[in-house]
mmCIF file of C-alpha atoms and ligand atoms in Angstrom:
data_model
loop_
_atom_site.group_PDB
_atom_site.id
_atom_site.type_symbol
_atom_site.label_atom_id
_atom_site.label_comp_id
_atom_site.label_asym_id
_atom_site.label_seq_id
_atom_site.Cartn_x
_atom_site.Cartn_y
_atom_site.Cartn_z
ATOM 1 C CA UNK A 27 0.000 0.000 0.000
ATOM 2 C CA UNK A 28 1.318 3.481 -0.774
ATOM 3 C CA UNK A 29 -0.323 6.709 0.206
ATOM 4 C CA UNK A 30 -0.318 10.131 -1.454
ATOM 5 C CA UNK A 31 -0.440 11.627 1.980
ATOM 6 C CA UNK A 32 2.799 11.698 3.984
ATOM 7 C CA UNK A 33 3.095 8.637 6.217
ATOM 8 C CA UNK A 34 5.904 8.966 8.721
ATOM 9 C CA UNK A 35 6.953 6.611 11.472
ATOM 10 C CA UNK A 36 8.582 6.451 14.849
ATOM 11 C CA UNK A 37 10.416 3.135 15.166
ATOM 12 C CA UNK A 38 11.975 2.808 18.618
ATOM 13 C CA UNK A 39 13.710 -0.314 19.890
ATOM 14 C CA UNK A 40 12.638 -0.995 23.498
ATOM 15 C CA UNK A 41 16.120 -1.789 24.752
ATOM 16 C CA UNK A 42 16.371 0.907 27.412
ATOM 17 C CA UNK A 43 14.801 4.146 28.564
ATOM 18 C CA UNK A 44 14.752 6.787 25.860
ATOM 19 C CA UNK A 45 17.118 9.727 26.230
ATOM 20 C CA UNK A 46 17.651 13.178 24.787
ATOM 21 C CA UNK A 47 19.188 11.748 21.584
ATOM 22 C CA UNK A 48 16.134 9.554 20.909
ATOM 23 C CA UNK A 49 13.826 12.458 21.740
ATOM 24 C CA UNK A 50 15.691 14.575 19.159
ATOM 25 C CA UNK A 51 15.151 11.983 16.413
ATOM 26 C CA UNK A 52 11.512 11.377 17.320
ATOM 27 C CA UNK A 53 10.733 15.073 17.578
ATOM 28 C CA UNK A 54 12.185 15.699 14.104
ATOM 29 C CA UNK A 55 10.300 12.720 12.632
ATOM 30 C CA UNK A 56 7.128 14.079 14.245
ATOM 31 C CA UNK A 57 7.751 17.618 12.954
ATOM 32 C CA UNK A 58 8.513 16.321 9.445
ATOM 33 C CA UNK A 59 5.213 14.429 9.278
ATOM 34 C CA UNK A 60 2.986 16.918 11.082
ATOM 35 C CA UNK A 61 4.348 19.952 9.227
ATOM 36 C CA UNK A 62 3.021 18.282 6.063
ATOM 37 C CA UNK A 63 -0.265 17.291 7.720
ATOM 38 C CA UNK A 64 0.955 13.712 7.562
ATOM 39 C CA UNK A 65 0.051 10.593 9.474
ATOM 40 C CA UNK A 66 2.378 9.047 12.042
ATOM 41 C CA UNK A 67 2.739 5.376 12.891
ATOM 42 C CA UNK A 68 4.514 4.208 16.014
ATOM 43 C CA UNK A 69 6.123 0.815 15.585
ATOM 44 C CA UNK A 70 7.904 -1.030 18.351
ATOM 45 C CA UNK A 71 11.058 -2.632 16.931
ATOM 46 C CA UNK A 72 11.240 -5.514 19.377
ATOM 47 C CA UNK A 73 12.223 -8.213 16.911
ATOM 48 C CA UNK A 74 15.250 -9.123 19.013
ATOM 49 C CA UNK A 75 13.602 -10.676 22.063
ATOM 50 C CA UNK A 76 16.890 -10.942 23.908
ATOM 51 C CA UNK A 77 17.497 -7.199 23.859
ATOM 52 C CA UNK A 78 13.917 -5.948 24.081
ATOM 53 C CA UNK A 79 11.791 -5.595 27.199
ATOM 54 C CA UNK A 80 8.052 -4.935 27.451
ATOM 55 C CA UNK A 81 8.630 -2.493 30.307
ATOM 56 C CA UNK A 82 10.850 -0.337 28.079
ATOM 57 C CA UNK A 83 8.166 -0.390 25.360
ATOM 58 C CA UNK A 84 5.546 0.793 27.849
ATOM 59 C CA UNK A 85 7.926 3.418 29.217
ATOM 60 C CA UNK A 86 8.779 4.845 25.819
ATOM 61 C CA UNK A 87 5.129 5.344 24.876
ATOM 62 C CA UNK A 88 4.661 7.217 28.123
ATOM 63 C CA UNK A 89 7.852 9.271 27.720
ATOM 64 C CA UNK A 90 7.007 10.294 24.163
ATOM 65 C CA UNK A 91 3.500 11.369 25.127
ATOM 66 C CA UNK A 92 4.911 13.302 28.068
ATOM 67 C CA UNK A 93 7.088 15.186 25.613
ATOM 68 C CA UNK A 94 4.026 16.076 23.532
ATOM 69 C CA UNK A 95 4.696 13.683 20.638
ATOM 70 C CA UNK A 96 1.610 11.852 19.406
ATOM 71 C CA UNK A 97 0.853 9.273 16.719
ATOM 72 C CA UNK A 98 -2.187 8.079 14.830
ATOM 73 C CA UNK A 99 -1.509 4.347 14.794
ATOM 74 C CA UNK A 100 0.449 2.298 17.257
ATOM 75 C CA UNK A 101 0.190 -0.520 19.773
ATOM 76 C CA UNK A 102 -1.868 1.638 22.137
ATOM 77 C CA UNK A 103 -4.298 3.176 19.630
ATOM 78 C CA UNK A 104 -7.797 1.827 19.042
ATOM 79 C CA UNK A 105 -8.103 2.781 15.380
ATOM 80 C CA UNK A 106 -6.424 -0.320 13.978
ATOM 81 C CA UNK A 107 -5.826 -0.023 10.241
ATOM 82 C CA UNK A 108 -6.374 -3.375 8.546
ATOM 83 C CA UNK A 109 -3.208 -4.968 7.264
ATOM 84 C CA UNK A 110 -0.989 -2.474 9.054
ATOM 85 C CA UNK A 111 -1.495 -4.131 12.409
ATOM 86 C CA UNK A 112 0.061 -5.280 14.648
ATOM 87 C CA UNK A 113 2.531 -2.528 15.481
ATOM 88 C CA UNK A 114 5.053 -4.655 17.366
ATOM 89 C CA UNK A 115 7.660 -6.396 15.246
ATOM 90 C CA UNK A 116 7.654 -9.378 17.594
ATOM 91 C CA UNK A 117 4.096 -10.083 16.360
ATOM 92 C CA UNK A 118 4.833 -9.651 12.655
ATOM 93 C CA UNK A 119 7.036 -12.654 11.901
ATOM 94 C CA UNK A 120 4.691 -14.139 9.244
ATOM 95 C CA UNK A 121 5.084 -10.985 7.114
ATOM 96 C CA UNK A 122 8.873 -11.243 7.289
ATOM 97 C CA UNK A 123 8.890 -14.960 6.551
ATOM 98 C CA UNK A 124 6.684 -14.406 3.522
ATOM 99 C CA UNK A 125 9.105 -11.784 2.175
ATOM 100 C CA UNK A 126 12.072 -14.041 2.906
ATOM 101 C CA UNK A 127 10.389 -16.905 1.032
ATOM 102 C CA UNK A 128 9.796 -14.639 -1.942
ATOM 103 C CA UNK A 129 13.431 -13.537 -2.017
ATOM 104 C CA UNK A 130 14.661 -17.091 -1.598
ATOM 105 C CA UNK A 131 12.419 -18.314 -4.424
ATOM 106 C CA UNK A 132 14.288 -15.996 -6.815
ATOM 107 C CA UNK A 133 17.664 -17.425 -5.798
ATOM 108 C CA UNK A 134 18.725 -14.128 -4.217
ATOM 109 C CA UNK A 135 19.550 -15.671 -0.843
ATOM 110 C CA UNK A 136 21.948 -18.273 0.460
ATOM 111 C CA UNK A 137 22.641 -19.988 3.763
ATOM 112 C CA UNK A 138 25.702 -18.738 5.617
ATOM 113 C CA UNK A 139 27.367 -21.085 8.080
ATOM 114 C CA UNK A 140 30.028 -18.677 9.347
ATOM 115 C CA UNK A 141 30.165 -18.655 13.127
ATOM 116 C CA UNK A 142 30.101 -15.536 15.238
ATOM 117 C CA UNK A 143 33.748 -16.115 16.016
ATOM 118 C CA UNK A 144 34.665 -16.230 12.341
ATOM 119 C CA UNK A 145 32.685 -13.055 11.728
ATOM 120 C CA UNK A 146 34.306 -11.364 14.728
ATOM 121 C CA UNK A 147 37.728 -12.050 13.286
ATOM 122 C CA UNK A 148 36.622 -10.289 10.135
ATOM 123 C CA UNK A 149 35.571 -7.324 12.206
ATOM 124 C CA UNK A 150 39.205 -6.606 13.010
ATOM 125 C CA UNK A 151 39.768 -5.788 9.333
ATOM 126 C CA UNK A 152 39.350 -2.102 8.453
ATOM 127 C CA UNK A 153 35.783 -1.184 7.631
ATOM 128 C CA UNK A 154 33.405 1.703 7.636
ATOM 129 C CA UNK A 155 32.227 1.789 11.215
ATOM 130 C CA UNK A 156 28.555 2.237 10.365
ATOM 131 C CA UNK A 157 28.349 -0.704 8.011
ATOM 132 C CA UNK A 158 30.274 -3.261 10.045
ATOM 133 C CA UNK A 159 32.968 -5.379 8.499
ATOM 134 C CA UNK A 160 32.057 -6.284 4.930
ATOM 135 C CA UNK A 161 31.065 -9.913 4.648
ATOM 136 C CA UNK A 162 33.674 -11.439 2.324
ATOM 137 C CA UNK A 163 31.244 -13.868 0.714
ATOM 138 C CA UNK A 164 32.701 -17.002 2.331
ATOM 139 C CA UNK A 165 29.480 -19.011 1.915
ATOM 140 C CA UNK A 166 28.267 -17.348 -1.284
ATOM 141 C CA UNK A 167 29.591 -19.978 -3.629
ATOM 142 C CA UNK A 168 28.952 -23.143 -1.602
ATOM 143 C CA UNK A 169 27.464 -25.881 -3.762
ATOM 144 C CA UNK A 170 24.164 -27.505 -2.871
ATOM 145 C CA UNK A 171 26.080 -30.601 -1.783
ATOM 146 C CA UNK A 172 28.361 -28.593 0.518
ATOM 147 C CA UNK A 173 25.378 -26.834 2.054
ATOM 148 C CA UNK A 174 23.627 -30.155 2.611
ATOM 149 C CA UNK A 175 26.675 -31.599 4.321
ATOM 150 C CA UNK A 176 26.965 -28.620 6.647
ATOM 151 C CA UNK A 177 23.267 -28.771 7.528
ATOM 152 C CA UNK A 178 23.582 -32.506 8.168
ATOM 153 C CA UNK A 179 26.524 -31.920 10.499
ATOM 154 C CA UNK A 180 24.149 -29.825 12.632
ATOM 155 C CA UNK A 181 25.546 -26.402 11.690
ATOM 156 C CA UNK A 182 23.012 -23.606 11.946
ATOM 157 C CA UNK A 183 22.832 -21.165 9.074
ATOM 158 C CA UNK A 184 21.947 -17.507 8.730
ATOM 159 C CA UNK A 185 20.257 -16.432 5.485
ATOM 160 C CA UNK A 186 22.085 -13.747 3.511
ATOM 161 C CA UNK A 187 21.073 -11.673 0.526
ATOM 162 C CA UNK A 188 23.189 -12.058 -2.582
ATOM 163 C CA UNK A 189 23.641 -8.328 -3.024
ATOM 164 C CA UNK A 190 23.077 -6.841 -6.452
ATOM 165 C CA UNK A 191 26.177 -5.131 -7.922
ATOM 166 C CA UNK A 192 24.428 -2.032 -9.240
ATOM 167 C CA UNK A 193 24.975 1.028 -7.036
ATOM 168 C CA UNK A 194 21.980 2.319 -5.112
ATOM 169 C CA UNK A 195 21.266 5.968 -5.831
ATOM 170 C CA UNK A 196 18.937 8.076 -3.723
ATOM 171 C CA UNK A 197 18.402 11.591 -2.506
ATOM 172 C CA UNK A 198 18.524 12.205 1.216
ATOM 173 C CA UNK A 199 16.595 15.288 2.323
ATOM 174 C CA UNK A 200 19.322 16.237 4.820
ATOM 175 C CA UNK A 201 22.501 14.582 3.538
ATOM 176 C CA UNK A 202 21.924 15.248 -0.171
ATOM 177 C CA UNK A 203 22.638 12.974 -3.144
ATOM 178 C CA UNK A 204 23.809 9.469 -2.257
ATOM 179 C CA UNK A 205 25.364 6.789 -4.429
ATOM 180 C CA UNK A 206 26.404 3.666 -2.577
ATOM 181 C CA UNK A 207 27.599 0.237 -3.601
ATOM 182 C CA UNK A 208 26.314 -2.541 -1.385
ATOM 183 C CA UNK A 209 29.765 -4.150 -1.035
ATOM 184 C CA UNK A 210 30.830 -0.881 0.672
ATOM 185 C CA UNK A 211 27.807 -1.098 2.954
ATOM 186 C CA UNK A 212 28.636 -4.429 4.531
ATOM 187 C CA UNK A 213 28.286 -6.655 1.465
ATOM 188 C CA UNK A 214 25.881 -9.608 1.491
ATOM 189 C CA UNK A 215 23.865 -8.890 4.616
ATOM 190 C CA UNK A 216 21.823 -11.173 6.838
ATOM 191 C CA UNK A 217 18.059 -11.376 6.427
ATOM 192 C CA UNK A 218 17.692 -13.972 9.134
ATOM 193 C CA UNK A 219 20.295 -14.668 11.795
ATOM 194 C CA UNK A 220 21.482 -18.190 12.531
ATOM 195 C CA UNK A 221 19.426 -18.168 15.752
ATOM 196 C CA UNK A 222 16.314 -17.734 13.605
ATOM 197 C CA UNK A 223 15.729 -14.053 14.434
ATOM 198 C CA UNK A 224 14.738 -11.938 11.437
ATOM 199 C CA UNK A 225 17.377 -9.259 10.859
ATOM 200 C CA UNK A 226 16.680 -5.538 11.300
ATOM 201 C CA UNK A 227 17.146 -4.744 7.575
ATOM 202 C CA UNK A 228 14.420 -7.122 6.469
ATOM 203 C CA UNK A 229 11.962 -6.452 9.297
ATOM 204 C CA UNK A 230 12.189 -2.685 8.883
ATOM 205 C CA UNK A 231 11.880 -2.788 5.109
ATOM 206 C CA UNK A 232 8.865 -5.092 5.173
ATOM 207 C CA UNK A 233 7.184 -2.948 7.820
ATOM 208 C CA UNK A 234 7.874 0.338 6.052
ATOM 209 C CA UNK A 235 6.501 -1.219 2.842
ATOM 210 C CA UNK A 236 3.356 -2.797 4.309
ATOM 211 C CA UNK A 237 2.601 0.197 6.502
ATOM 212 C CA UNK A 238 2.760 2.477 3.455
ATOM 213 C CA UNK A 239 5.508 4.649 4.936
ATOM 214 C CA UNK A 240 6.480 7.452 2.554
ATOM 215 C CA UNK A 241 8.958 9.355 4.729
ATOM 216 C CA UNK A 242 11.672 7.978 7.008
ATOM 217 C CA UNK A 243 13.422 10.418 9.346
ATOM 218 C CA UNK A 244 16.133 8.832 11.487
ATOM 219 C CA UNK A 245 19.684 9.254 12.736
ATOM 220 C CA UNK A 246 22.647 9.650 10.420
ATOM 221 C CA UNK A 247 24.136 6.524 12.022
ATOM 222 C CA UNK A 248 21.675 4.429 9.990
ATOM 223 C CA UNK A 249 22.568 6.024 6.638
ATOM 224 C CA UNK A 250 24.512 2.982 5.424
ATOM 225 C CA UNK A 251 21.550 0.719 6.131
ATOM 226 C CA UNK A 252 19.454 2.667 3.683
ATOM 227 C CA UNK A 253 21.005 1.342 0.438
ATOM 228 C CA UNK A 254 20.435 -2.170 1.795
ATOM 229 C CA UNK A 255 16.825 -1.381 2.584
ATOM 230 C CA UNK A 256 16.267 0.279 -0.804
ATOM 231 C CA UNK A 257 17.696 -2.844 -2.486
ATOM 232 C CA UNK A 258 15.166 -4.919 -0.549
ATOM 233 C CA UNK A 259 12.299 -2.591 -1.486
ATOM 234 C CA UNK A 260 13.262 -3.005 -5.134
ATOM 235 C CA UNK A 261 13.662 -6.775 -4.984
ATOM 236 C CA UNK A 262 10.329 -7.171 -3.203
ATOM 237 C CA UNK A 263 8.554 -4.918 -5.698
ATOM 238 C CA UNK A 264 7.775 -2.019 -3.361
ATOM 239 C CA UNK A 265 8.464 1.699 -3.703
ATOM 240 C CA UNK A 266 11.046 2.992 -1.246
ATOM 241 C CA UNK A 267 10.116 5.961 0.943
ATOM 242 C CA UNK A 268 11.896 9.296 0.961
ATOM 243 C CA UNK A 269 14.717 9.399 3.509
ATOM 244 C CA UNK A 270 16.143 12.057 5.804
ATOM 245 C CA UNK A 271 19.141 11.141 7.958
ATOM 246 C CA UNK A 272 19.490 13.730 10.651
ATOM 247 C CA UNK A 273 22.688 14.695 12.495
ATOM 248 C CA UNK A 274 23.368 13.063 15.850
ATOM 249 C CA UNK A 275 23.492 14.597 19.293
ATOM 250 C CA UNK A 276 26.894 13.937 20.877
ATOM 251 C CA UNK A 277 28.375 14.349 24.330
ATOM 252 C CA UNK A 278 31.415 16.519 24.985
ATOM 253 C CA UNK A 279 33.725 13.580 24.168
ATOM 254 C CA UNK A 280 32.202 13.244 20.738
ATOM 255 C CA UNK A 281 30.282 10.086 21.665
ATOM 256 C CA UNK A 282 26.776 9.703 20.300
ATOM 257 C CA UNK A 283 24.170 10.029 23.059
ATOM 258 C CA UNK A 284 23.064 6.529 23.913
ATOM 259 C CA UNK A 285 21.030 4.645 26.442
ATOM 260 C CA UNK A 286 24.063 4.497 28.700
ATOM 261 C CA UNK A 287 23.932 8.299 29.166
ATOM 262 C CA UNK A 288 21.510 7.643 31.969
ATOM 263 C CA UNK A 289 21.455 11.216 33.259
ATOM 264 C CA UNK A 290 19.909 12.262 29.941
ATOM 265 C CA UNK A 291 17.111 9.671 30.013
ATOM 266 C CA UNK A 292 13.766 11.443 29.790
ATOM 267 C CA UNK A 293 12.654 9.585 32.927
ATOM 268 C CA UNK A 294 15.607 10.888 34.885
ATOM 269 C CA UNK A 295 15.070 14.451 33.724
ATOM 270 C CA UNK A 296 11.378 14.180 34.527
ATOM 271 C CA UNK A 297 12.049 12.806 37.988
ATOM 272 C CA UNK A 298 14.327 15.799 38.580
ATOM 273 C CA UNK A 299 11.398 18.059 37.841
ATOM 274 C CA UNK A 300 12.596 19.217 34.403
ATOM 275 C CA UNK A 301 9.686 20.716 32.455
ATOM 276 C CA UNK A 302 8.932 18.802 29.231
ATOM 277 C CA UNK A 303 8.713 22.127 27.388
ATOM 278 C CA UNK A 304 12.305 22.887 28.296
ATOM 279 C CA UNK A 305 13.422 19.661 26.638
ATOM 280 C CA UNK A 306 11.462 20.497 23.496
ATOM 281 C CA UNK A 307 12.838 24.047 23.648
ATOM 282 C CA UNK A 308 16.426 22.767 23.815
ATOM 283 C CA UNK A 309 15.862 20.343 20.923
ATOM 284 C CA UNK A 310 14.203 23.120 18.930
ATOM 285 C CA UNK A 311 17.281 25.237 19.623
ATOM 286 C CA UNK A 312 19.533 22.490 18.204
ATOM 287 C CA UNK A 313 17.273 22.254 15.149
ATOM 288 C CA UNK A 314 17.703 25.995 14.514
ATOM 289 C CA UNK A 315 13.980 26.573 15.120
ATOM 290 C CA UNK A 316 14.168 28.239 18.502
ATOM 291 C CA UNK A 317 17.383 30.292 18.711
ATOM 292 C CA UNK A 318 16.891 31.416 22.304
ATOM 293 C CA UNK A 319 15.891 27.913 23.409
ATOM 294 C CA UNK A 320 12.663 29.085 25.036
ATOM 295 C CA UNK A 321 10.552 26.338 26.572
ATOM 296 C CA UNK A 322 7.866 25.336 24.094
ATOM 297 C CA UNK A 323 5.583 22.570 22.878
ATOM 298 C CA UNK A 324 6.288 20.574 19.700
ATOM 299 C CA UNK A 325 3.420 22.371 17.883
ATOM 300 C CA UNK A 326 5.161 25.696 18.364
ATOM 301 C CA UNK A 327 8.100 24.476 16.259
ATOM 302 C CA UNK A 328 5.951 23.443 13.288
ATOM 303 C CA UNK A 329 5.748 26.800 11.530
ATOM 304 C CA UNK A 330 9.440 27.186 10.703
ATOM 305 C CA UNK A 331 10.221 23.513 10.157
ATOM 306 C CA UNK A 332 11.812 22.111 7.015
ATOM 307 C CA UNK A 333 14.030 19.040 6.694
ATOM 308 C CA UNK A 334 16.211 20.852 4.168
ATOM 309 C CA UNK A 335 17.026 23.614 6.625
ATOM 310 C CA UNK A 336 18.116 21.325 9.463
ATOM 311 C CA UNK A 337 21.774 21.415 10.496
ATOM 312 C CA UNK A 338 23.785 18.824 8.595
ATOM 313 C CA UNK A 339 26.549 18.160 11.070
ATOM 314 C CA UNK A 340 26.427 16.498 14.475
ATOM 315 C CA UNK A 341 25.606 18.621 17.485
ATOM 316 C CA UNK A 342 27.429 18.670 20.811
ATOM 317 C CA UNK A 343 25.257 18.766 23.891
ATOM 318 C CA UNK A 344 27.339 20.959 26.185
ATOM 319 C CA UNK A 345 27.054 21.176 29.940
ATOM 320 C CA UNK A 346 26.304 24.861 29.454
ATOM 321 C CA UNK A 347 23.314 24.057 27.191
ATOM 322 C CA UNK A 348 22.036 21.584 29.726
ATOM 323 C CA UNK A 349 22.493 23.980 32.566
ATOM 324 C CA UNK A 350 21.119 27.094 30.887
ATOM 325 C CA UNK A 351 18.241 25.591 28.983
ATOM 326 C CA UNK A 352 17.176 22.493 30.896
ATOM 327 C CA UNK A 353 18.178 22.557 34.484
ATOM 328 C CA UNK A 354 18.343 26.165 35.616
ATOM 329 C CA UNK A 355 15.318 27.059 37.699
HETATM 330 N N1 LIG B 410 14.742 0.738 15.761
HETATM 331 C C1 LIG B 410 15.875 1.494 15.353
HETATM 332 C C2 LIG B 410 16.467 2.208 16.541
HETATM 333 O O1 LIG B 410 15.804 2.401 17.544
HETATM 334 C C3 LIG B 410 15.526 2.535 14.314
HETATM 335 C C4 LIG B 410 15.409 1.938 13.016
HETATM 336 C C5 LIG B 410 14.938 2.842 11.911
HETATM 337 O O2 LIG B 410 14.552 3.983 12.149
HETATM 338 O O3 LIG B 410 14.924 2.359 10.783
HETATM 339 O O4 LIG B 410 17.627 2.555 16.480
#
């Protein structure tokens, strides 16, 4: 399904409490959709059961609402929309398996018997940090007989995509024109891991396709996943959405804000009595929409918003910003 209207999405992984960096990405995705009178879907990316926890999923819905971010369809909304449900990846396995079967039927996939240890050794080779070490194609050319023997010996296999050679070309609303070869983006990537878990690239692509997503706004750290996802859209016969990869918020050491920056978790800030409008005001300041960083609600940032005008380089969250705009009473 593809809509004329803008369909954006928020796609959090419930692996911890959300922090200022997540709030930044979700606020921009919200502004991008709402400034075009678009629809927003909230999808819980809990495909990896080992890393995901239901309590984090519940907490993130609450934290986002507290911030003033809303959505039209999600696990907690009543207006279910036919084939788009459910909104938790852990409940969508049949959709992913169907797509995997279709790809496999065209001969585009192959089983990969490489162990984690073997793959870890590869990781010591130089590689673009965002894409991981390129898979060297060890199992690409195994014959049917070799595969059978390995299966019979009890080896578990991941399923990889035989990546097309043609470069993937797309326009990113923030990062500009992109032309990427899949071998530079990690090479043949996994669609299903050897433990049976569907890989992020496949799950996200299938969901974005079936949910009719037309606009994906997410962190710049995922930019090198996008050519892989566009390749999957093409192979599965879907139209890829428009992408915008936004700059990252970093700490003073240049590290991307992450769930381990516990002091910047929305829950922590809230428990310290920080006003939600101050957080939105600070994020609006970083986005260039609220120069003085006045406390505000997300709606107040809509008027001046445009993806094209967002800053293109990463932003350092300084102690001074935190003190002046968030914490000072
Ligand atoms: N679930 C991913 C995350 O929380 C985001 C994936 C995406 O936006 O495609 O990092």
